[in-house]
C-alpha cells in the first residue's frame, strides 16, 4: 500500500515554530511503516527562515486573502510554511492508495481546503483521509466543508486502521515513538510523549475529547529514544505530555534514568507541568536533567475559579511548588507559570495583581490568550456565536472584545517588563 501523508500549512495572522510537530500523526505514520506500508511524508512546516534558541524559529510566509469574516482586521493574513511551488515540486508521481492529512488548530482549516484542492488535481484517484484536532473537535463542520473521502476523530483510531486493513494493537500503538529519521532530513529538536491524555478535566481544555483515556509508556523505549537522538546530535527534547508529573513515582524513575545517562541536553515543557505533584526529588531531577524554564499550569490565582475550572492546582500548591523548585536549584526567573488572558468576564486589574504576585514569588509569567475551544465547558456560551471555527482563533478573539484591546496590550507589556526584570537579574548575578 502506498500512502502520502501531509502536515498542512498554517493560515493565520501569526505563527512561529514553538516546537510544533504533528506528534500523533507521526506516531500513526511510524506505526504504518512498522506494518510495512510505504509512506511518503511532507511537512508543510518543515522550513524556517530564522533559527532562535533551542530549535525554535520563524516560518517563511506569504500574504494571502483574508477570509471575509476577518475583513475588518487590519493585519496581514498569511500562509505559513513552504511555498506552493515547493510543495508541488515535492509531490511524486506515485499512485497513492490513500492521502492522509492531519489537522491541528480548529481555525486553521482553510489551509486544509486549499491543500486538498491542490492534491485532488494531482492525484484524482487517491482517497483522501482527514484526521487530527480540527477533525475531532469540529467533526460536523469538517464533514460539511472539507472535500475529502473520510474523516476520523482521534478517538476512532480503530476504525481508521480498519479502513486501511491494518491490525490495530492499542498497547503497541500508544507505546510507539516516532521514527523521525524516516520523515525528516533536518531536525532542530525532537518532540516526544511519555504519556497520552490527562486524568483531569479542566473547563477550558478539550483533552478528554481528543484522547482515549490516560496511558503511560514504559521508561526503557523513552530512554533509548533519547540516547539515539543524542547520538545524532539532538540536544533539545520537547515533552508534549499533559500530565507528566501525575503520580510522580513514574517521572522520578524516568528522570533518574535520564540523569544517569549524563548527557548535555535540554528539556522543554510547552504543555505545562503540574505544580501540585512536585516534590523535592522531582524538583532536583528537573534541574539536573536540564529542564529549561519549565512551564507550570495555573491559569488564575482566583481560588474560586481554580475550583470551578477543575481544581488541578490551588494557591497553596503554587507556593509549595515554587519553594520546592527553588530548593531543587531553580533561581527566580528560571521557571514560568501560565496565566490565562481574556477569559469571559475577566477583571484585568485582578490579572495585573496576579501577575505581580507571581513575579514576587520569582516566577516568570506566560500569558496564554484565551480562545473558546469547542467541546469544552467554557465554550458553551459561545457555541451559537462561533459556528465558524475561524472565530476560535486566539489572535483575534480579543478583537471581539473591542473595548478591552488596549487593556490587553497594556497587560502584555506589563508582564513583559516583569519578566525582563527577572531575566536581567539572572544575567547580572
Ligand atoms: S490539567 Fe492540563 S491537560 Fe489536563 S485537563 Fe487540565 S488543562 Fe487539560
Tab-separated table of C-alpha atoms and ligand atoms in Angstrom:
chain	number	residue	atom	x	y	z
A	1	UNK	CA	0.000	0.000	0.000
A	2	UNK	CA	1.254	3.491	-0.873
A	3	UNK	CA	0.402	6.402	1.338
A	4	UNK	CA	1.138	10.090	1.054
A	5	UNK	CA	0.939	11.881	4.419
A	6	UNK	CA	0.873	15.663	4.745
A	7	UNK	CA	1.051	18.070	7.639
A	8	UNK	CA	-0.648	21.188	6.207
A	9	UNK	CA	0.358	24.818	6.312
A	10	UNK	CA	-0.862	27.251	8.930
A	11	UNK	CA	-3.195	30.042	7.757
A	12	UNK	CA	-3.228	32.724	10.419
A	13	UNK	CA	-2.299	36.275	11.407
A	14	UNK	CA	0.761	34.972	13.233
A	15	UNK	CA	2.624	31.688	13.600
A	16	UNK	CA	6.002	30.684	14.934
A	17	UNK	CA	7.705	27.360	15.430
A	18	UNK	CA	7.324	26.995	19.182
A	19	UNK	CA	8.358	23.349	18.809
A	20	UNK	CA	5.432	22.371	16.639
A	21	UNK	CA	5.426	18.869	15.282
A	22	UNK	CA	2.306	16.826	14.401
A	23	UNK	CA	3.102	14.301	17.110
A	24	UNK	CA	0.081	11.977	16.945
A	25	UNK	CA	0.300	11.951	13.142
A	26	UNK	CA	3.963	10.941	13.254
A	27	UNK	CA	3.115	8.107	15.616
A	28	UNK	CA	0.423	6.881	13.190
A	29	UNK	CA	2.878	7.063	10.285
A	30	UNK	CA	5.559	5.221	12.247
A	31	UNK	CA	3.039	2.530	13.173
A	32	UNK	CA	2.095	2.167	9.486
A	33	UNK	CA	5.760	1.979	8.434
A	34	UNK	CA	6.341	-0.718	11.023
A	35	UNK	CA	3.486	-2.636	9.411
A	36	UNK	CA	5.281	-2.483	6.046
A	37	UNK	CA	3.279	0.357	4.482
A	38	UNK	CA	5.146	2.674	2.104
A	39	UNK	CA	4.696	6.202	3.482
A	40	UNK	CA	5.834	9.389	1.732
A	41	UNK	CA	5.659	12.348	4.064
A	42	UNK	CA	5.582	16.093	3.510
A	43	UNK	CA	5.560	18.535	6.401
A	44	UNK	CA	4.491	21.932	5.043
A	45	UNK	CA	6.009	23.464	8.195
A	46	UNK	CA	9.426	21.905	7.755
A	47	UNK	CA	11.213	25.137	6.887
A	48	UNK	CA	12.368	28.104	8.953
A	49	UNK	CA	13.814	31.446	7.967
A	50	UNK	CA	15.360	32.206	11.345
A	51	UNK	CA	16.891	29.998	13.969
A	52	UNK	CA	16.252	31.124	17.510
A	53	UNK	CA	17.219	29.465	20.776
A	54	UNK	CA	16.535	25.792	21.480
A	55	UNK	CA	15.483	24.977	17.925
A	56	UNK	CA	12.654	27.457	17.611
A	57	UNK	CA	12.312	29.919	14.726
A	58	UNK	CA	10.192	31.777	12.181
A	59	UNK	CA	8.391	30.055	9.370
A	60	UNK	CA	8.518	31.516	5.882
A	61	UNK	CA	5.187	33.106	4.958
A	62	UNK	CA	3.206	34.511	2.076
A	63	UNK	CA	0.383	37.053	2.410
A	64	UNK	CA	-2.933	35.573	1.300
A	65	UNK	CA	-6.517	36.806	1.065
A	66	UNK	CA	-8.273	37.182	4.365
A	67	UNK	CA	-11.429	35.153	4.871
A	68	UNK	CA	-14.361	37.635	4.595
A	69	UNK	CA	-15.092	37.204	8.313
A	70	UNK	CA	-11.715	38.879	9.071
A	71	UNK	CA	-12.022	41.794	6.637
A	72	UNK	CA	-12.315	44.311	9.483
A	73	UNK	CA	-8.995	43.226	10.996
A	74	UNK	CA	-6.115	45.418	9.890
A	75	UNK	CA	-3.437	42.752	9.940
A	76	UNK	CA	-1.979	40.593	7.193
A	77	UNK	CA	-3.331	37.087	6.915
A	78	UNK	CA	-0.653	34.628	5.837
A	79	UNK	CA	0.152	31.139	4.701
A	80	UNK	CA	2.960	29.918	6.969
A	81	UNK	CA	5.248	27.171	5.746
A	82	UNK	CA	6.740	26.088	2.436
A	83	UNK	CA	5.647	27.788	-0.782
A	84	UNK	CA	3.057	26.234	-3.062
A	85	UNK	CA	5.777	25.722	-5.703
A	86	UNK	CA	7.931	23.866	-3.235
A	87	UNK	CA	5.037	21.671	-2.212
A	88	UNK	CA	4.215	20.906	-5.862
A	89	UNK	CA	7.808	20.018	-6.614
A	90	UNK	CA	7.822	17.595	-3.631
A	91	UNK	CA	4.855	15.634	-4.973
A	92	UNK	CA	5.936	12.365	-6.575
A	93	UNK	CA	4.271	10.588	-9.483
A	94	UNK	CA	3.464	7.603	-7.244
A	95	UNK	CA	-0.065	6.192	-7.357
A	96	UNK	CA	-1.157	6.615	-3.769
A	97	UNK	CA	-3.931	4.485	-2.345
A	98	UNK	CA	-4.567	7.000	0.408
A	99	UNK	CA	-3.553	10.549	1.173
A	100	UNK	CA	-3.596	11.235	4.906
A	101	UNK	CA	-3.900	14.817	6.102
A	102	UNK	CA	-3.707	15.830	9.715
A	103	UNK	CA	-5.204	18.921	11.311
A	104	UNK	CA	-4.258	20.960	14.321
A	105	UNK	CA	-5.880	24.211	15.477
A	106	UNK	CA	-9.565	24.303	14.506
A	107	UNK	CA	-9.203	27.769	12.940
A	108	UNK	CA	-6.503	26.656	10.504
A	109	UNK	CA	-8.982	24.600	8.463
A	110	UNK	CA	-8.863	26.858	5.327
A	111	UNK	CA	-5.291	25.624	4.762
A	112	UNK	CA	-6.661	22.076	4.597
A	113	UNK	CA	-9.258	23.042	1.995
A	114	UNK	CA	-6.614	24.635	-0.226
A	115	UNK	CA	-4.282	21.691	0.223
A	116	UNK	CA	-6.975	19.225	-0.789
A	117	UNK	CA	-7.833	21.215	-3.934
A	118	UNK	CA	-4.193	21.048	-4.960
A	119	UNK	CA	-3.874	17.331	-4.171
A	120	UNK	CA	-7.061	16.381	-5.996
A	121	UNK	CA	-5.698	17.919	-9.182
A	122	UNK	CA	-2.520	15.860	-8.886
A	123	UNK	CA	-3.986	12.601	-7.514
A	124	UNK	CA	-7.617	12.359	-8.688
A	125	UNK	CA	-7.840	8.639	-7.872
A	126	UNK	CA	-6.402	8.620	-4.346
A	127	UNK	CA	-8.720	8.533	-1.364
A	128	UNK	CA	-8.216	11.472	0.949
A	129	UNK	CA	-8.468	10.930	4.712
A	130	UNK	CA	-8.568	13.734	7.279
A	131	UNK	CA	-7.824	13.334	10.981
A	132	UNK	CA	-6.400	15.348	13.876
A	133	UNK	CA	-7.657	18.007	16.263
A	134	UNK	CA	-9.880	20.047	13.935
A	135	UNK	CA	-11.402	16.851	12.533
A	136	UNK	CA	-12.170	15.693	16.080
A	137	UNK	CA	-13.442	18.882	17.687
A	138	UNK	CA	-15.278	20.206	14.626
A	139	UNK	CA	-16.307	16.918	13.045
A	140	UNK	CA	-19.634	18.193	11.693
A	141	UNK	CA	-18.059	21.328	10.292
A	142	UNK	CA	-15.365	19.271	8.583
A	143	UNK	CA	-17.987	16.897	7.137
A	144	UNK	CA	-19.799	19.858	5.605
A	145	UNK	CA	-16.844	21.914	4.491
A	146	UNK	CA	-13.868	19.700	3.701
A	147	UNK	CA	-13.916	17.866	0.402
A	148	UNK	CA	-12.331	14.576	1.455
A	149	UNK	CA	-13.363	10.925	1.378
A	150	UNK	CA	-13.081	10.033	5.065
A	151	UNK	CA	-12.833	11.908	8.340
A	152	UNK	CA	-11.735	10.255	11.572
A	153	UNK	CA	-11.688	11.578	15.112
A	154	UNK	CA	-8.514	10.979	17.121
A	155	UNK	CA	-10.621	8.709	19.327
A	156	UNK	CA	-11.583	6.477	16.361
A	157	UNK	CA	-8.181	5.041	15.518
A	158	UNK	CA	-9.547	1.528	15.375
A	159	UNK	CA	-11.916	2.483	12.544
A	160	UNK	CA	-9.148	4.322	10.738
A	161	UNK	CA	-6.825	1.304	10.752
A	162	UNK	CA	-9.743	-0.919	9.753
A	163	UNK	CA	-10.236	1.194	6.631
A	164	UNK	CA	-6.570	0.653	5.768
A	165	UNK	CA	-6.887	-3.045	6.630
A	166	UNK	CA	-4.073	-2.780	9.172
A	167	UNK	CA	-4.190	-4.535	12.573
A	168	UNK	CA	-4.618	-2.105	15.425
A	169	UNK	CA	-2.968	-3.037	18.686
A	170	UNK	CA	-3.844	-0.416	21.278
A	171	UNK	CA	-0.838	-1.059	23.529
A	172	UNK	CA	1.637	-1.188	20.656
A	173	UNK	CA	0.221	1.920	19.084
A	174	UNK	CA	0.356	4.116	22.185
A	175	UNK	CA	3.841	2.820	23.025
A	176	UNK	CA	5.165	3.839	19.594
A	177	UNK	CA	7.620	6.720	19.491
A	178	UNK	CA	8.026	8.494	16.146
A	179	UNK	CA	10.844	7.371	13.860
A	180	UNK	CA	11.854	10.906	12.954
A	181	UNK	CA	14.690	9.747	10.706
A	182	UNK	CA	12.138	8.293	8.287
A	183	UNK	CA	10.318	11.589	7.981
A	184	UNK	CA	12.752	14.483	8.430
A	185	UNK	CA	16.138	15.288	6.862
A	186	UNK	CA	16.961	18.011	9.377
A	187	UNK	CA	15.833	18.254	12.950
A	188	UNK	CA	16.437	21.095	15.390
A	189	UNK	CA	14.621	19.284	18.201
A	190	UNK	CA	12.514	16.213	18.779
A	191	UNK	CA	9.122	16.048	20.393
A	192	UNK	CA	8.104	13.070	22.497
A	193	UNK	CA	5.465	11.882	24.905
A	194	UNK	CA	5.892	9.664	27.942
A	195	UNK	CA	2.100	9.596	28.302
A	196	UNK	CA	-1.083	10.256	26.363
A	197	UNK	CA	-4.135	12.060	27.704
A	198	UNK	CA	-4.743	13.614	31.087
A	199	UNK	CA	-6.678	12.446	34.151
A	200	UNK	CA	-8.005	15.987	34.801
A	201	UNK	CA	-10.888	17.717	33.095
A	202	UNK	CA	-10.392	21.483	33.086
A	203	UNK	CA	-13.231	23.645	31.818
A	204	UNK	CA	-11.187	25.298	29.054
A	205	UNK	CA	-9.411	22.174	27.795
A	206	UNK	CA	-10.631	19.579	25.281
A	207	UNK	CA	-8.130	16.859	26.062
A	208	UNK	CA	-10.815	14.404	27.169
A	209	UNK	CA	-12.449	14.686	23.739
A	210	UNK	CA	-9.141	14.169	21.962
A	211	UNK	CA	-7.757	11.145	23.769
A	212	UNK	CA	-8.837	7.663	24.762
A	213	UNK	CA	-8.028	7.868	28.486
A	214	UNK	CA	-4.644	8.170	30.155
A	215	UNK	CA	-1.806	5.926	29.021
A	216	UNK	CA	1.837	5.786	30.056
A	217	UNK	CA	4.807	4.467	28.097
A	218	UNK	CA	7.464	2.276	29.729
A	219	UNK	CA	10.716	4.029	30.627
A	220	UNK	CA	13.033	1.945	28.507
A	221	UNK	CA	11.879	2.951	24.992
A	222	UNK	CA	11.940	6.607	26.043
A	223	UNK	CA	15.489	6.378	27.374
A	224	UNK	CA	16.553	4.562	24.168
A	225	UNK	CA	14.809	7.225	22.080
A	226	UNK	CA	16.743	9.994	23.826
A	227	UNK	CA	20.062	8.150	23.554
A	228	UNK	CA	19.539	7.501	19.846
A	229	UNK	CA	18.720	11.111	19.027
A	230	UNK	CA	21.533	12.411	21.200
A	231	UNK	CA	23.961	10.340	19.153
A	232	UNK	CA	22.511	12.112	16.086
A	233	UNK	CA	23.268	15.492	17.636
A	234	UNK	CA	19.842	16.430	19.033
A	235	UNK	CA	20.090	18.370	22.284
A	236	UNK	CA	16.553	19.774	22.601
A	237	UNK	CA	13.778	17.426	23.728
A	238	UNK	CA	10.241	18.696	23.826
A	239	UNK	CA	7.997	16.917	26.281
A	240	UNK	CA	4.412	17.053	24.948
A	241	UNK	CA	2.904	15.305	27.983
A	242	UNK	CA	-0.140	16.869	29.589
A	243	UNK	CA	0.287	15.175	32.968
A	244	UNK	CA	3.934	14.142	33.175
A	245	UNK	CA	4.185	14.559	36.945
A	246	UNK	CA	0.850	12.949	37.810
A	247	UNK	CA	1.648	10.094	40.209
A	248	UNK	CA	5.229	11.347	40.400
A	249	UNK	CA	6.936	7.996	41.027
A	250	UNK	CA	6.881	7.400	37.256
A	251	UNK	CA	8.574	10.729	36.463
A	252	UNK	CA	11.056	10.204	39.293
A	253	UNK	CA	12.196	6.871	37.894
A	254	UNK	CA	12.359	8.092	34.290
A	255	UNK	CA	14.212	11.290	35.174
A	256	UNK	CA	16.669	9.358	37.325
A	257	UNK	CA	17.467	7.092	34.382
A	258	UNK	CA	17.895	10.103	32.105
A	259	UNK	CA	20.093	11.901	34.640
A	260	UNK	CA	22.311	8.846	34.918
A	261	UNK	CA	22.997	8.967	31.164
A	262	UNK	CA	24.904	12.159	31.913
A	263	UNK	CA	24.027	13.839	28.611
A	264	UNK	CA	24.247	17.524	27.892
A	265	UNK	CA	20.640	18.036	26.808
A	266	UNK	CA	17.664	20.319	27.399
A	267	UNK	CA	14.018	19.552	28.019
A	268	UNK	CA	11.163	21.951	27.331
A	269	UNK	CA	7.576	21.718	28.531
A	270	UNK	CA	5.251	23.866	26.414
A	271	UNK	CA	2.225	21.860	27.590
A	272	UNK	CA	2.994	22.615	31.232
A	273	UNK	CA	3.713	20.503	34.283
A	274	UNK	CA	1.581	20.183	37.411
A	275	UNK	CA	2.806	22.199	40.383
A	276	UNK	CA	0.846	20.063	42.808
A	277	UNK	CA	2.875	16.933	42.009
A	278	UNK	CA	6.270	18.499	42.572
A	279	UNK	CA	8.332	17.120	45.405
A	280	UNK	CA	11.924	17.604	46.490
A	281	UNK	CA	13.304	14.768	44.377
A	282	UNK	CA	11.401	15.710	41.242
A	283	UNK	CA	12.455	19.358	41.527
A	284	UNK	CA	16.125	18.405	41.775
A	285	UNK	CA	15.750	15.931	38.925
A	286	UNK	CA	14.122	18.545	36.678
A	287	UNK	CA	17.115	20.773	37.293
A	288	UNK	CA	19.730	18.031	36.948
A	289	UNK	CA	18.305	16.616	33.727
A	290	UNK	CA	18.288	20.014	32.005
A	291	UNK	CA	14.701	21.298	32.105
A	292	UNK	CA	14.949	24.850	30.820
A	293	UNK	CA	12.368	27.342	32.024
A	294	UNK	CA	9.877	24.611	32.916
A	295	UNK	CA	6.316	25.851	32.463
A	296	UNK	CA	3.595	25.123	35.004
A	297	UNK	CA	-0.157	25.334	34.574
A	298	UNK	CA	-2.034	27.721	36.878
A	299	UNK	CA	-4.244	29.980	34.683
A	300	UNK	CA	-5.577	32.052	37.588
A	301	UNK	CA	-4.877	32.877	41.220
A	302	UNK	CA	-8.612	33.276	41.833
A	303	UNK	CA	-9.343	30.415	44.255
A	304	UNK	CA	-12.997	30.000	43.336
A	305	UNK	CA	-12.207	29.867	39.606
A	306	UNK	CA	-9.468	27.326	40.277
A	307	UNK	CA	-12.092	25.096	41.871
A	308	UNK	CA	-14.738	25.799	39.277
A	309	UNK	CA	-12.384	25.079	36.371
A	310	UNK	CA	-11.319	21.638	37.544
A	311	UNK	CA	-9.168	22.017	40.648
A	312	UNK	CA	-5.914	20.947	39.025
A	313	UNK	CA	-3.983	23.320	41.250
A	314	UNK	CA	-4.616	25.752	44.097
A	315	UNK	CA	-2.709	28.621	45.634
A	316	UNK	CA	-1.111	26.556	48.350
A	317	UNK	CA	0.147	24.088	45.677
A	318	UNK	CA	1.584	27.115	43.925
A	319	UNK	CA	3.536	28.406	46.912
A	320	UNK	CA	4.687	24.970	47.940
A	321	UNK	CA	5.667	24.151	44.357
A	322	UNK	CA	7.700	27.312	43.904
A	323	UNK	CA	9.560	26.674	47.162
A	324	UNK	CA	10.356	23.169	46.007
A	325	UNK	CA	11.623	24.437	42.666
A	326	UNK	CA	13.977	26.781	44.478
A	327	UNK	CA	15.163	24.009	46.751
A	328	UNK	CA	15.773	21.928	43.617
A	329	UNK	CA	18.122	24.612	42.288
A	330	UNK	CA	15.897	26.818	40.088
A	331	UNK	CA	16.564	30.502	40.645
A	332	UNK	CA	13.993	33.280	40.394
A	333	UNK	CA	13.094	33.701	36.725
A	334	UNK	CA	14.148	30.180	35.767
A	335	UNK	CA	10.616	28.794	35.695
A	336	UNK	CA	7.311	30.056	34.300
A	337	UNK	CA	3.678	29.891	35.216
A	338	UNK	CA	0.797	30.203	32.742
A	339	UNK	CA	-1.926	32.786	33.349
A	340	UNK	CA	-4.990	32.971	31.168
A	341	UNK	CA	-5.717	36.292	29.460
A	342	UNK	CA	-9.129	37.195	28.083
A	343	UNK	CA	-11.473	34.582	29.521
A	344	UNK	CA	-15.146	35.600	29.847
A	345	UNK	CA	-15.797	38.361	32.423
A	346	UNK	CA	-12.163	38.536	33.476
A	347	UNK	CA	-11.184	41.500	35.600
A	348	UNK	CA	-7.930	42.718	34.075
A	349	UNK	CA	-6.954	44.678	37.196
A	350	UNK	CA	-7.054	41.410	39.105
A	351	UNK	CA	-4.942	39.767	36.411
A	352	UNK	CA	-2.359	42.506	36.809
A	353	UNK	CA	-2.230	41.885	40.554
A	354	UNK	CA	-1.926	38.140	39.966
A	355	UNK	CA	0.975	38.746	37.584
A	356	UNK	CA	2.693	40.892	40.178
A	357	UNK	CA	2.164	38.261	42.890
A	358	UNK	CA	3.712	35.573	40.732
A	359	UNK	CA	6.592	37.855	39.857
A	360	UNK	CA	7.186	38.487	43.583
A	361	UNK	CA	7.411	34.738	44.090
A	362	UNK	CA	10.142	34.592	41.419
A	363	UNK	CA	8.049	33.123	38.593
A	364	UNK	CA	8.053	34.358	35.042
A	365	UNK	CA	4.576	34.702	33.604
A	366	UNK	CA	3.445	33.204	30.324
A	367	UNK	CA	0.176	34.730	29.244
A	368	UNK	CA	-1.962	32.215	27.413
A	369	UNK	CA	-4.548	34.067	25.362
A	370	UNK	CA	-7.921	32.513	25.909
A	371	UNK	CA	-9.952	31.366	22.977
A	372	UNK	CA	-13.018	29.195	23.220
A	373	UNK	CA	-12.156	25.581	22.431
A	374	UNK	CA	-15.081	23.527	21.090
A	375	UNK	CA	-16.425	20.729	23.292
A	376	UNK	CA	-15.207	22.415	26.471
A	377	UNK	CA	-17.382	23.780	29.279
A	378	UNK	CA	-16.237	27.345	28.661
A	379	UNK	CA	-17.201	27.045	25.002
A	380	UNK	CA	-20.886	26.611	25.789
A	381	UNK	CA	-21.685	30.312	25.924
A	382	UNK	CA	-20.039	30.870	22.518
A	383	UNK	CA	-21.231	27.871	20.602
A	384	UNK	CA	-24.025	29.653	18.711
A	385	UNK	CA	-21.996	32.773	18.048
A	386	UNK	CA	-18.899	30.923	16.871
A	387	UNK	CA	-20.224	28.365	14.431
A	388	UNK	CA	-17.287	29.096	12.118
A	389	UNK	CA	-14.073	27.718	13.681
A	390	UNK	CA	-12.192	30.748	12.347
A	391	UNK	CA	-13.674	32.521	15.350
A	392	UNK	CA	-11.766	30.260	17.763
A	393	UNK	CA	-8.515	31.993	16.838
A	394	UNK	CA	-6.838	33.369	19.954
A	395	UNK	CA	-5.071	36.021	17.854
A	396	UNK	CA	-8.407	37.627	17.093
A	397	UNK	CA	-10.640	36.500	19.936
A	398	UNK	CA	-9.688	39.652	21.827
A	399	UNK	CA	-10.684	41.807	18.894
A	400	UNK	CA	-14.280	40.784	19.535
A	401	UNK	CA	-13.965	42.448	22.918
A	402	UNK	CA	-13.124	45.782	21.268
A	403	UNK	CA	-13.221	47.814	24.461
A	404	UNK	CA	-10.576	45.640	26.037
A	405	UNK	CA	-7.941	45.543	23.296
A	406	UNK	CA	-5.984	48.462	24.735
A	407	UNK	CA	-6.079	46.844	28.183
A	408	UNK	CA	-4.860	43.552	26.720
A	409	UNK	CA	-1.824	45.282	25.237
A	410	UNK	CA	-1.163	47.099	28.466
A	411	UNK	CA	-1.123	43.899	30.465
A	412	UNK	CA	1.045	42.125	27.901
A	413	UNK	CA	3.598	44.924	28.117
A	414	UNK	CA	3.391	44.912	31.907
A	415	UNK	CA	4.096	41.181	32.046
A	416	UNK	CA	6.928	41.541	29.528
A	417	UNK	CA	8.503	44.188	31.785
A	418	UNK	CA	8.162	41.993	34.903
A	419	UNK	CA	9.748	39.037	33.130
A	420	UNK	CA	12.559	41.230	31.873
A	421	UNK	CA	13.391	42.254	35.430
A	422	UNK	CA	13.842	38.610	36.434
A	423	UNK	CA	15.907	37.819	33.328
A	424	UNK	CA	18.131	40.844	33.853
A	425	UNK	CA	18.716	39.917	37.485
A	426	UNK	CA	19.815	36.456	36.385
A	427	UNK	CA	22.264	37.889	33.834
A	428	UNK	CA	23.751	40.246	36.455
A	429	UNK	CA	24.049	37.523	39.032
B	1	LIG	S1	-4.521	19.503	33.534
B	1	LIG	FE1	-3.945	20.443	31.582
B	1	LIG	S2	-4.190	18.882	30.013
B	1	LIG	FE2	-5.254	18.188	31.848
B	1	LIG	S3	-7.362	18.827	31.552
B	1	LIG	FE3	-6.353	20.443	32.697
B	1	LIG	S4	-5.574	21.886	31.160
B	1	LIG	FE4	-6.112	19.970	30.090
